[in-house]
Amino acid sequence: MNTEAKPSTQQRFFPIPVDALDHDVLQMDLYIKFAGQPGAPTLYRSSGLKFTPEDSERLAAQNLKFLYIPGNQHHVFRKSLAERLDRTFKDPSQARDQRARVVRDVCSKMIEDVLLFPGDAEPIAAVADISRNFADWSASDPKGFSHLLNMSSHDFYTATHMVNVGVGCGLLAKEVRPGDREFFTLAVQGGLLHDLGKRGVPSELLNKEGKLTPEEWKVMSSHPAAGFEELKQNPAIPEMVLSMVRDHHERLDGKGYPAKLDASRISPPARICAIVDVFDAITAARPYRGPTPPADTLKIMRDGRGTQFDADMFDLWERLVGQMLQADPTRAPAPSPEGPKLTLAGVADQDPACDHPTPPSIERNLYADNRRRFPRFAVSIHAAAQVVRAGKAMPVRRGEKFTVQVVDIGRGGLQIQTPWPLSLNDLLLIDLEIPGQQKVSRLARVVRVRRAGDAQWASGVAFMEAEGKAAA
Ligand SMILES: [Fe+2]
Ligand SMILES: [Fe+2]
């Protein structure tokens, strides 16, 4: 009889950025995984021992930016993270924008954990902790809290979008029901979780330019119900949060989805989420267009006042955004002189008939996905990669080389494995040395990301079609 302990591959491990660890006595075990190391991470340091600045330096020298904690100790990390975030938010030695950036990045990481570990209560509990942090900050430093809303310079990426919608829902909830802390906290929580169901929507669809086919629309429009179904299994999730996840695409005129609810059945929190959701979806940059200035975004959204959006809440949001811009015009680009080009119907996940305008842009070529046109072959080689553009903070700097494992290859792209997740639409420059062939460099875009076992992420990357043609 095999008496070996249960293999550790059964254990879930959460990646933790080394930068997010305090130099102190450890309250949890830390695990490590080196590039190319097969199987689960191995124990690096047990709880009760100290993690020192020298340890951080040694890990950095080995280019290791992530350590791992076992899933059953996540709650310890969760608590320390909430405290650390609080210290960061209140740190007077850092500029407000810098603090806001760090808080957003850490929250985005937590939302990634929610997306990566379906049904796991721990990352969801971390979101509830953070919602309470948000409530404290909004009460003690409303100006600082409002700076957490990113109104420009961000790419549309599901986790960052969920963070931004969480912040925005808090801001609008405070206008709708001033002084109601519970309402504020749950509005934040609902915003942070609202697109949870998009985990099941392929990245090609989330970033598709132009009309969705009826089949694609069916998949896209399933995300509110999918998120709701998952969250309702968790007894800690309040009804208000569930209603925001399920109903944030419903419209007052009954033309929303998934249930075409009439106005009387759409709760105030879901109405709040609908406004903030569309605001962030339009302001954020997409692969096929740049960001839209907030003033233009409000003009676009005004078309939906009273039909798509609650009229009073829209007015509150418009006033609030106006006040934030007036207080600090550097937070967002000025409105375009020729006025907005986008229409409300052109917002990706809003409408089955959505038809994005397609401005002539080099980006159109850059993002052409030719991955599936060519046969692919399984390989096992390493390649050097560097980040050209990233949608979120990475454990490597832009231009810094890191090693990826290539597991299949074709003329259109590669599948690579990395010890930390890449983001959709990240651009990489990949140097490939295929035995018997000359070395080639390819610019590639990340078109899909999934978890591939413990502490490994598999990413499909598509070579930029324009590259070969440009050289011709
Ligand atoms: Fe959504
Ligand atoms: Fe959304």
GROMACS .gro file of C-alpha atoms and ligand atoms in nm:
model
  474
    1MET     CA    1   0.000   0.000   0.000
    2ASN     CA    2   0.125   0.341  -0.087
    3THR     CA    3   0.177   0.525   0.239
    4GLU     CA    4   0.321   0.841   0.089
    5ALA     CA    5   0.164   1.166   0.194
    6LYS     CA    6  -0.097   1.306  -0.037
    7PRO     CA    7   0.094   1.469  -0.322
    8SER     CA    8   0.129   1.839  -0.275
    9THR     CA    9  -0.006   1.891  -0.627
   10GLN     CA   10  -0.349   1.849  -0.463
   11GLN     CA   11  -0.280   2.164  -0.268
   12ARG     CA   12  -0.365   2.499  -0.421
   13PHE     CA   13  -0.099   2.764  -0.415
   14PHE     CA   14  -0.158   3.134  -0.446
   15PRO     CA   15   0.118   3.340  -0.606
   16ILE     CA   16   0.228   3.630  -0.387
   17PRO     CA   17   0.447   3.909  -0.521
   18VAL     CA   18   0.767   3.922  -0.316
   19ASP     CA   19   0.714   4.298  -0.293
   20ALA     CA   20   0.386   4.240  -0.109
   21LEU     CA   21   0.560   4.057   0.180
   22ASP     CA   22   0.655   4.238   0.499
   23HIS     CA   23   1.007   4.192   0.630
   24ASP     CA   24   0.902   4.034   0.955
   25VAL     CA   25   0.844   3.703   1.128
   26LEU     CA   26   0.636   3.497   0.888
   27GLN     CA   27   0.282   3.410   0.987
   28MET     CA   28   0.252   3.156   0.703
   29ASP     CA   29   0.467   2.909   0.510
   30LEU     CA   30   0.623   3.036   0.191
   31TYR     CA   31   0.690   2.813  -0.108
   32ILE     CA   32   0.914   2.870  -0.406
   33LYS     CA   33   0.919   2.757  -0.765
   34PHE     CA   34   1.211   2.811  -1.000
   35ALA     CA   35   1.177   2.855  -1.376
   36GLY     CA   36   1.132   2.512  -1.534
   37GLN     CA   37   1.083   2.337  -1.198
   38PRO     CA   38   0.833   2.055  -1.252
   39GLY     CA   39   0.542   1.991  -1.015
   40ALA     CA   40   0.426   2.193  -0.720
   41PRO     CA   41   0.629   2.466  -0.548
   42THR     CA   42   0.862   2.350  -0.270
   43LEU     CA   43   0.890   2.488   0.083
   44TYR     CA   44   1.104   2.801   0.098
   45ARG     CA   45   1.053   2.919   0.456
   46SER     CA   46   0.825   2.805   0.735
   47SER     CA   47   0.604   3.029   0.942
   48GLY     CA   48   0.775   3.155   1.259
   49LEU     CA   49   1.099   3.227   1.072
   50LYS     CA   50   1.194   3.575   0.956
   51PHE     CA   51   1.169   3.709   0.601
   52THR     CA   52   1.442   3.970   0.568
   53PRO     CA   53   1.537   4.247   0.323
   54GLU     CA   54   1.837   4.028   0.230
   55ASP     CA   55   1.595   3.751   0.132
   56SER     CA   56   1.415   3.995  -0.096
   57GLU     CA   57   1.747   4.094  -0.253
   58ARG     CA   58   1.855   3.733  -0.306
   59LEU     CA   59   1.522   3.649  -0.472
   60ALA     CA   60   1.549   3.957  -0.691
   61ALA     CA   61   1.902   3.854  -0.793
   62GLN     CA   62   1.758   3.521  -0.907
   63ASN     CA   63   1.481   3.706  -1.090
   64LEU     CA   64   1.217   3.545  -0.867
   65LYS     CA   65   0.936   3.793  -0.821
   66PHE     CA   66   0.675   3.556  -0.679
   67LEU     CA   67   0.657   3.317  -0.387
   68TYR     CA   68   0.358   3.098  -0.311
   69ILE     CA   69   0.138   3.034  -0.012
   70PRO     CA   70  -0.073   2.722   0.033
   71GLY     CA   71  -0.446   2.782  -0.011
   72ASN     CA   72  -0.520   2.673   0.347
   73GLN     CA   73  -0.306   2.959   0.481
   74HIS     CA   74  -0.446   3.225   0.252
   75HIS     CA   75  -0.655   3.376   0.532
   76VAL     CA   76  -0.337   3.474   0.719
   77PHE     CA   77  -0.201   3.651   0.415
   78ARG     CA   78  -0.541   3.810   0.351
   79LYS     CA   79  -0.536   3.973   0.693
   80SER     CA   80  -0.183   4.104   0.655
   81LEU     CA   81  -0.264   4.232   0.308
   82ALA     CA   82  -0.561   4.436   0.432
   83GLU     CA   83  -0.335   4.591   0.699
   84ARG     CA   84  -0.061   4.658   0.448
   85LEU     CA   85  -0.304   4.821   0.205
   86ASP     CA   86  -0.429   5.040   0.485
   87ARG     CA   87  -0.072   5.150   0.568
   88THR     CA   88  -0.006   5.224   0.201
   89PHE     CA   89  -0.324   5.427   0.161
   90LYS     CA   90  -0.236   5.635   0.465
   91ASP     CA   91   0.140   5.667   0.402
   92PRO     CA   92   0.209   6.044   0.407
   93SER     CA   93   0.557   5.995   0.257
   94GLN     CA   94   0.416   5.886  -0.080
   95ALA     CA   95   0.234   6.103  -0.334
   96ARG     CA   96  -0.140   6.038  -0.352
   97ASP     CA   97  -0.127   5.913  -0.711
   98GLN     CA   98   0.151   5.671  -0.626
   99ARG     CA   99  -0.045   5.534  -0.328
  100ALA     CA  100  -0.355   5.499  -0.545
  101ARG     CA  101  -0.156   5.307  -0.806
  102VAL     CA  102  -0.019   5.061  -0.549
  103VAL     CA  103  -0.363   5.006  -0.393
  104ARG     CA  104  -0.519   4.948  -0.736
  105ASP     CA  105  -0.243   4.704  -0.837
  106VAL     CA  106  -0.275   4.500  -0.518
  107CYS     CA  107  -0.656   4.494  -0.543
  108SER     CA  108  -0.628   4.388  -0.906
  109LYS     CA  109  -0.407   4.098  -0.794
  110MET     CA  110  -0.673   3.993  -0.546
  111ILE     CA  111  -0.941   4.002  -0.812
  112GLU     CA  112  -0.717   3.784  -1.030
  113ASP     CA  113  -0.714   3.532  -0.745
  114VAL     CA  114  -1.095   3.540  -0.746
  115LEU     CA  115  -1.096   3.479  -1.122
  116LEU     CA  116  -0.830   3.207  -1.109
  117PHE     CA  117  -0.982   3.001  -0.829
  118PRO     CA  118  -1.351   2.942  -0.905
  119GLY     CA  119  -1.564   2.873  -0.602
  120ASP     CA  120  -1.280   2.938  -0.356
  121ALA     CA  121  -1.418   3.130  -0.057
  122GLU     CA  122  -1.081   3.278   0.048
  123PRO     CA  123  -1.024   3.526  -0.235
  124ILE     CA  124  -1.392   3.625  -0.209
  125ALA     CA  125  -1.345   3.691   0.164
  126ALA     CA  126  -1.043   3.907   0.079
  127VAL     CA  127  -1.271   4.118  -0.141
  128ALA     CA  128  -1.508   4.166   0.153
  129ASP     CA  129  -1.213   4.279   0.370
  130ILE     CA  130  -1.106   4.529   0.108
  131SER     CA  131  -1.460   4.665   0.077
  132ARG     CA  132  -1.447   4.746   0.448
  133ASN     CA  133  -1.108   4.913   0.398
  134PHE     CA  134  -1.264   5.123   0.121
  135ALA     CA  135  -1.543   5.229   0.358
  136ASP     CA  136  -1.290   5.340   0.621
  137TRP     CA  137  -1.086   5.535   0.368
  138SER     CA  138  -1.387   5.701   0.211
  139ALA     CA  139  -1.497   5.818   0.557
  140SER     CA  140  -1.156   5.936   0.679
  141ASP     CA  141  -1.007   6.070   0.354
  142PRO     CA  142  -1.276   6.111   0.085
  143LYS     CA  143  -1.042   6.297  -0.150
  144GLY     CA  144  -0.777   6.026  -0.125
  145PHE     CA  145  -1.040   5.760  -0.180
  146SER     CA  146  -1.176   5.932  -0.491
  147HIS     CA  147  -0.823   5.921  -0.636
  148LEU     CA  148  -0.848   5.544  -0.650
  149LEU     CA  149  -1.080   5.582  -0.950
  150ASN     CA  150  -0.870   5.555  -1.262
  151MET     CA  151  -1.027   5.778  -1.525
  152SER     CA  152  -0.762   5.749  -1.795
  153SER     CA  153  -0.443   5.571  -1.892
  154HIS     CA  154  -0.573   5.224  -1.822
  155ASP     CA  155  -0.627   4.937  -2.063
  156PHE     CA  156  -0.947   4.742  -2.038
  157TYR     CA  157  -0.862   4.425  -1.854
  158THR     CA  158  -1.123   4.234  -1.655
  159ALA     CA  159  -0.949   4.247  -1.313
  160THR     CA  160  -0.857   4.617  -1.332
  161HIS     CA  161  -1.205   4.695  -1.464
  162MET     CA  162  -1.359   4.516  -1.164
  163VAL     CA  163  -1.140   4.716  -0.924
  164ASN     CA  164  -1.232   5.043  -1.091
  165VAL     CA  165  -1.602   4.958  -1.090
  166GLY     CA  166  -1.573   4.870  -0.720
  167VAL     CA  167  -1.426   5.214  -0.644
  168GLY     CA  168  -1.682   5.390  -0.864
  169CYS     CA  169  -1.975   5.205  -0.708
  170GLY     CA  170  -1.855   5.322  -0.367
  171LEU     CA  171  -1.829   5.682  -0.487
  172LEU     CA  172  -2.177   5.680  -0.641
  173ALA     CA  173  -2.333   5.486  -0.351
  174LYS     CA  174  -2.214   5.762  -0.119
  175GLU     CA  175  -2.397   6.022  -0.333
  176VAL     CA  176  -2.713   5.811  -0.349
  177ARG     CA  177  -2.724   5.729   0.023
  178PRO     CA  178  -2.488   5.960   0.211
  179GLY     CA  179  -2.382   5.828   0.549
  180ASP     CA  180  -2.500   5.469   0.488
  181ARG     CA  181  -2.179   5.277   0.551
  182GLU     CA  182  -2.333   4.935   0.497
  183PHE     CA  183  -2.475   5.040   0.160
  184PHE     CA  184  -2.135   5.181   0.063
  185THR     CA  185  -1.944   4.866   0.164
  186LEU     CA  186  -2.175   4.630  -0.019
  187ALA     CA  187  -2.184   4.854  -0.328
  188VAL     CA  188  -1.805   4.831  -0.339
  189GLN     CA  189  -1.815   4.455  -0.291
  190GLY     CA  190  -2.071   4.414  -0.571
  191GLY     CA  191  -1.868   4.635  -0.802
  192LEU     CA  192  -1.548   4.443  -0.728
  193LEU     CA  193  -1.721   4.115  -0.811
  194HIS     CA  194  -1.967   4.223  -1.081
  195ASP     CA  195  -1.794   4.061  -1.382
  196LEU     CA  196  -1.688   3.742  -1.205
  197GLY     CA  197  -1.882   3.543  -1.467
  198LYS     CA  198  -1.654   3.674  -1.741
  199ARG     CA  199  -1.401   3.416  -1.630
  200GLY     CA  200  -1.583   3.178  -1.865
  201VAL     CA  201  -1.590   3.417  -2.161
  202PRO     CA  202  -1.300   3.363  -2.404
  203SER     CA  203  -1.061   3.654  -2.431
  204GLU     CA  204  -1.117   3.684  -2.806
  205LEU     CA  205  -1.476   3.773  -2.734
  206LEU     CA  206  -1.398   4.015  -2.455
  207ASN     CA  207  -1.170   4.209  -2.683
  208LYS     CA  208  -1.346   4.156  -3.012
  209GLU     CA  209  -1.376   4.458  -3.232
  210GLY     CA  210  -1.706   4.483  -3.412
  211LYS     CA  211  -2.032   4.300  -3.395
  212LEU     CA  212  -2.063   3.979  -3.199
  213THR     CA  213  -2.227   3.689  -3.383
  214PRO     CA  214  -2.545   3.549  -3.223
  215GLU     CA  215  -2.341   3.256  -3.085
  216GLU     CA  216  -2.075   3.487  -2.945
  217TRP     CA  217  -2.342   3.707  -2.794
  218LYS     CA  218  -2.493   3.404  -2.624
  219VAL     CA  219  -2.160   3.336  -2.452
  220MET     CA  220  -2.094   3.701  -2.366
  221SER     CA  221  -2.440   3.763  -2.227
  222SER     CA  222  -2.416   3.457  -2.002
  223HIS     CA  223  -2.165   3.628  -1.770
  224PRO     CA  224  -2.407   3.799  -1.525
  225ALA     CA  225  -2.595   3.473  -1.462
  226ALA     CA  226  -2.274   3.270  -1.442
  227GLY     CA  227  -2.131   3.506  -1.178
  228PHE     CA  228  -2.457   3.506  -0.986
  229GLU     CA  229  -2.484   3.125  -0.989
  230GLU     CA  230  -2.132   3.090  -0.855
  231LEU     CA  231  -2.165   3.352  -0.583
  232LYS     CA  232  -2.502   3.241  -0.455
  233GLN     CA  233  -2.336   2.914  -0.345
  234ASN     CA  234  -2.139   3.123  -0.097
  235PRO     CA  235  -2.355   3.196   0.210
  236ALA     CA  236  -2.138   3.496   0.302
  237ILE     CA  237  -2.247   3.694  -0.006
  238PRO     CA  238  -2.532   3.936   0.072
  239GLU     CA  239  -2.834   3.967  -0.155
  240MET     CA  240  -2.738   4.322  -0.253
  241VAL     CA  241  -2.407   4.201  -0.396
  242LEU     CA  242  -2.583   3.917  -0.581
  243SER     CA  243  -2.829   4.161  -0.739
  244MET     CA  244  -2.544   4.377  -0.869
  245VAL     CA  245  -2.367   4.079  -1.024
  246ARG     CA  246  -2.686   3.944  -1.184
  247ASP     CA  247  -2.852   4.269  -1.295
  248HIS     CA  248  -2.576   4.514  -1.390
  249HIS     CA  249  -2.665   4.485  -1.761
  250GLU     CA  250  -3.041   4.529  -1.713
  251ARG     CA  251  -3.186   4.855  -1.847
  252LEU     CA  252  -3.470   5.069  -1.716
  253ASP     CA  253  -3.654   5.036  -2.050
  254GLY     CA  254  -3.658   4.657  -2.023
  255LYS     CA  255  -3.413   4.608  -2.310
  256GLY     CA  256  -3.123   4.487  -2.098
  257TYR     CA  257  -2.998   4.137  -2.031
  258PRO     CA  258  -3.008   3.862  -1.914
  259ALA     CA  259  -3.371   3.889  -1.791
  260LYS     CA  260  -3.501   4.205  -1.964
  261LEU     CA  261  -3.623   4.320  -1.622
  262ASP     CA  262  -3.854   4.619  -1.612
  263ALA     CA  263  -3.747   4.921  -1.409
  264SER     CA  264  -3.950   4.826  -1.102
  265ARG     CA  265  -3.740   4.511  -1.060
  266ILE     CA  266  -3.396   4.668  -1.097
  267SER     CA  267  -3.250   4.747  -0.755
  268PRO     CA  268  -3.072   5.075  -0.678
  269PRO     CA  269  -2.735   4.899  -0.634
  270ALA     CA  270  -2.770   4.730  -0.977
  271ARG     CA  271  -2.852   5.074  -1.125
  272ILE     CA  272  -2.539   5.216  -0.965
  273CYS     CA  273  -2.329   4.933  -1.103
  274ALA     CA  274  -2.475   4.977  -1.454
  275ILE     CA  275  -2.364   5.341  -1.468
  276VAL     CA  276  -2.015   5.290  -1.330
  277ASP     CA  277  -1.963   4.977  -1.541
  278VAL     CA  278  -2.033   5.155  -1.870
  279PHE     CA  279  -1.832   5.459  -1.761
  280ASP     CA  280  -1.524   5.245  -1.705
  281ALA     CA  281  -1.583   5.035  -2.016
  282ILE     CA  282  -1.579   5.352  -2.228
  283THR     CA  283  -1.300   5.546  -2.057
  284ALA     CA  284  -1.060   5.248  -2.064
  285ALA     CA  285  -0.852   5.183  -2.374
  286ARG     CA  286  -0.932   4.878  -2.585
  287PRO     CA  287  -0.694   4.697  -2.817
  288TYR     CA  288  -0.871   4.861  -3.113
  289ARG     CA  289  -0.907   5.214  -2.975
  290GLY     CA  290  -0.748   5.446  -2.725
  291PRO     CA  291  -0.904   5.561  -2.396
  292THR     CA  292  -1.200   5.799  -2.408
  293PRO     CA  293  -1.176   6.117  -2.197
  294PRO     CA  294  -1.429   6.112  -1.909
  295ALA     CA  295  -1.605   6.427  -2.034
  296ASP     CA  296  -1.662   6.260  -2.373
  297THR     CA  297  -1.772   5.942  -2.198
  298LEU     CA  298  -2.039   6.129  -2.003
  299LYS     CA  299  -2.166   6.287  -2.327
  300ILE     CA  300  -2.191   5.942  -2.485
  301MET     CA  301  -2.370   5.800  -2.181
  302ARG     CA  302  -2.619   6.088  -2.167
  303ASP     CA  303  -2.803   5.917  -2.457
  304GLY     CA  304  -2.895   5.641  -2.215
  305ARG     CA  305  -3.016   5.871  -1.935
  306GLY     CA  306  -3.362   5.752  -1.828
  307THR     CA  307  -3.370   5.459  -2.073
  308GLN     CA  308  -3.058   5.260  -1.999
  309PHE     CA  309  -2.957   5.440  -1.680
  310ASP     CA  310  -3.143   5.576  -1.381
  311ALA     CA  311  -3.175   5.948  -1.463
  312ASP     CA  312  -3.118   6.080  -1.109
  313MET     CA  313  -2.821   5.855  -1.047
  314PHE     CA  314  -2.672   5.946  -1.381
  315ASP     CA  315  -2.696   6.314  -1.287
  316LEU     CA  316  -2.523   6.243  -0.956
  317TRP     CA  317  -2.244   6.054  -1.134
  318GLU     CA  318  -2.203   6.328  -1.393
  319ARG     CA  319  -2.176   6.590  -1.120
  320LEU     CA  320  -1.934   6.379  -0.919
  321VAL     CA  321  -1.702   6.315  -1.214
  322GLY     CA  322  -1.722   6.686  -1.303
  323GLN     CA  323  -1.620   6.777  -0.949
  324MET     CA  324  -1.328   6.535  -0.950
  325LEU     CA  325  -1.203   6.670  -1.282
  326GLN     CA  326  -1.242   7.027  -1.169
  327ALA     CA  327  -1.049   6.959  -0.849
  328ASP     CA  328  -0.766   6.795  -1.045
  329PRO     CA  329  -0.777   6.831  -1.424
  330THR     CA  330  -0.450   6.634  -1.455
  331ARG     CA  331  -0.633   6.315  -1.364
  332ALA     CA  332  -0.776   6.267  -1.712
  333PRO     CA  333  -0.730   6.387  -2.070
  334ALA     CA  334  -0.935   6.688  -2.183
  335PRO     CA  335  -1.238   6.620  -2.403
  336SER     CA  336  -1.159   6.582  -2.771
  337PRO     CA  337  -1.233   6.905  -2.962
  338GLU     CA  338  -1.430   6.726  -3.233
  339GLY     CA  339  -1.648   6.547  -2.975
  340PRO     CA  340  -1.682   6.177  -2.902
  341LYS     CA  341  -1.691   5.929  -3.192
  342LEU     CA  342  -1.816   5.629  -3.000
  343THR     CA  343  -2.185   5.564  -2.938
  344LEU     CA  344  -2.342   5.391  -2.643
  345ALA     CA  345  -2.442   5.096  -2.861
  346GLY     CA  346  -2.076   5.045  -2.947
  347VAL     CA  347  -1.970   4.936  -2.599
  348ALA     CA  348  -1.851   4.579  -2.620
  349ASP     CA  349  -2.068   4.385  -2.381
  350GLN     CA  350  -2.372   4.607  -2.382
  351ASP     CA  351  -2.580   4.524  -2.682
  352PRO     CA  352  -2.617   4.229  -2.919
  353ALA     CA  353  -2.632   4.469  -3.211
  354CYS     CA  354  -2.320   4.652  -3.102
  355ASP     CA  355  -2.115   4.772  -3.391
  356HIS     CA  356  -1.789   4.931  -3.290
  357PRO     CA  357  -1.661   5.215  -3.500
  358THR     CA  358  -1.334   5.106  -3.651
  359PRO     CA  359  -1.102   5.404  -3.674
  360PRO     CA  360  -0.819   5.345  -3.920
  361SER     CA  361  -0.534   5.257  -3.692
  362ILE     CA  362  -0.209   5.070  -3.694
  363GLU     CA  363  -0.352   4.887  -3.395
  364ARG     CA  364  -0.588   4.702  -3.629
  365ASN     CA  365  -0.295   4.531  -3.792
  366LEU     CA  366  -0.109   4.488  -3.469
  367TYR     CA  367  -0.395   4.300  -3.317
  368ALA     CA  368  -0.489   4.079  -3.608
  369ASP     CA  369  -0.504   3.729  -3.460
  370ASN     CA  370  -0.363   3.480  -3.707
  371ARG     CA  371  -0.301   3.207  -3.455
  372ARG     CA  372  -0.545   2.952  -3.588
  373ARG     CA  373  -0.456   2.974  -3.956
  374PHE     CA  374  -0.149   2.757  -3.919
  375PRO     CA  375  -0.080   2.405  -3.790
  376ARG     CA  376   0.092   2.385  -3.454
  377PHE     CA  377   0.349   2.142  -3.316
  378ALA     CA  378   0.421   2.035  -2.962
  379VAL     CA  379   0.772   2.131  -2.852
  380SER     CA  380   0.962   2.167  -2.528
  381ILE     CA  381   1.205   2.454  -2.560
  382HIS     CA  382   1.286   2.767  -2.366
  383ALA     CA  383   1.267   3.112  -2.517
  384ALA     CA  384   1.372   3.455  -2.395
  385ALA     CA  385   1.086   3.701  -2.371
  386GLN     CA  386   1.059   4.065  -2.278
  387VAL     CA  387   0.757   4.278  -2.209
  388VAL     CA  388   0.688   4.549  -2.464
  389ARG     CA  389   0.352   4.650  -2.324
  390ALA     CA  390   0.166   4.523  -2.019
  391GLY     CA  391  -0.186   4.586  -1.899
  392LYS     CA  392  -0.086   4.557  -1.535
  393ALA     CA  393   0.214   4.542  -1.305
  394MET     CA  394   0.452   4.257  -1.387
  395PRO     CA  395   0.722   4.091  -1.182
  396VAL     CA  396   0.965   4.194  -1.458
  397ARG     CA  397   1.039   4.541  -1.584
  398ARG     CA  398   0.959   4.646  -1.939
  399GLY     CA  399   1.245   4.532  -2.163
  400GLU     CA  400   1.388   4.294  -1.901
  401LYS     CA  401   1.441   3.943  -2.040
  402PHE     CA  402   1.281   3.644  -1.874
  403THR     CA  403   1.258   3.279  -1.967
  404VAL     CA  404   0.938   3.114  -2.086
  405GLN     CA  405   0.871   2.750  -2.162
  406VAL     CA  406   0.736   2.700  -2.515
  407VAL     CA  407   0.497   2.403  -2.533
  408ASP     CA  408   0.365   2.439  -2.885
  409ILE     CA  409   0.454   2.639  -3.186
  410GLY     CA  410   0.310   2.730  -3.524
  411ARG     CA  411   0.362   2.998  -3.785
  412GLY     CA  412   0.083   3.200  -3.626
  413GLY     CA  413   0.193   3.187  -3.264
  414LEU     CA  414   0.303   2.991  -2.962
  415GLN     CA  415   0.178   2.851  -2.643
  416ILE     CA  416   0.406   2.947  -2.357
  417GLN     CA  417   0.413   2.874  -1.987
  418THR     CA  418   0.509   3.125  -1.722
  419PRO     CA  419   0.528   3.103  -1.340
  420TRP     CA  420   0.297   3.406  -1.310
  421PRO     CA  421   0.000   3.508  -1.518
  422LEU     CA  422   0.034   3.735  -1.819
  423SER     CA  423  -0.261   3.955  -1.914
  424LEU     CA  424  -0.464   3.955  -2.228
  425ASN     CA  425  -0.324   4.184  -2.495
  426ASP     CA  426   0.016   4.213  -2.331
  427LEU     CA  427   0.278   4.255  -2.600
  428LEU     CA  428   0.593   4.046  -2.578
  429LEU     CA  429   0.907   4.028  -2.784
  430ILE     CA  430   1.007   3.663  -2.799
  431ASP     CA  431   1.348   3.536  -2.910
  432LEU     CA  432   1.323   3.180  -3.034
  433GLU     CA  433   1.609   2.948  -3.097
  434ILE     CA  434   1.472   2.642  -3.271
  435PRO     CA  435   1.730   2.363  -3.304
  436GLY     CA  436   1.857   2.347  -3.663
  437GLN     CA  437   1.710   2.683  -3.753
  438GLN     CA  438   1.827   3.038  -3.724
  439LYS     CA  439   1.727   3.249  -3.426
  440VAL     CA  440   1.411   3.450  -3.479
  441SER     CA  441   1.248   3.734  -3.286
  442ARG     CA  442   0.875   3.779  -3.295
  443LEU     CA  443   0.647   4.042  -3.150
  444ALA     CA  444   0.348   3.861  -3.004
  445ARG     CA  445   0.023   3.948  -2.835
  446VAL     CA  446  -0.126   3.746  -2.550
  447VAL     CA  447  -0.462   3.614  -2.672
  448ARG     CA  448  -0.551   3.372  -2.396
  449VAL     CA  449  -0.440   3.290  -2.044
  450ARG     CA  450  -0.533   2.994  -1.831
  451ARG     CA  451  -0.401   2.822  -1.524
  452ALA     CA  452  -0.190   2.517  -1.606
  453GLY     CA  453  -0.138   2.332  -1.280
  454ASP     CA  454   0.026   2.466  -0.970
  455ALA     CA  455   0.216   2.788  -1.014
  456GLN     CA  456   0.212   2.773  -1.391
  457TRP     CA  457   0.008   2.972  -1.638
  458ALA     CA  458  -0.032   2.885  -2.003
  459SER     CA  459  -0.069   3.168  -2.248
  460GLY     CA  460  -0.151   3.159  -2.615
  461VAL     CA  461   0.040   3.431  -2.796
  462ALA     CA  462  -0.025   3.537  -3.154
  463PHE     CA  463   0.255   3.673  -3.369
  464MET     CA  464   0.186   4.015  -3.506
  465GLU     CA  465   0.074   3.969  -3.862
  466ALA     CA  466   0.205   4.311  -3.951
  467GLU     CA  467   0.562   4.218  -3.869
  468GLY     CA  468   0.634   3.991  -4.164
  469LYS     CA  469   0.451   4.220  -4.404
  470ALA     CA  470   0.630   4.529  -4.280
  471ALA     CA  471   0.963   4.362  -4.347
  472ALA     CA  472   0.857   4.264  -4.699
  473FE      FE  473  -2.067   4.285  -1.714
  474FE      FE  474  -1.823   4.521  -1.632
   0.00000   0.00000   0.00000
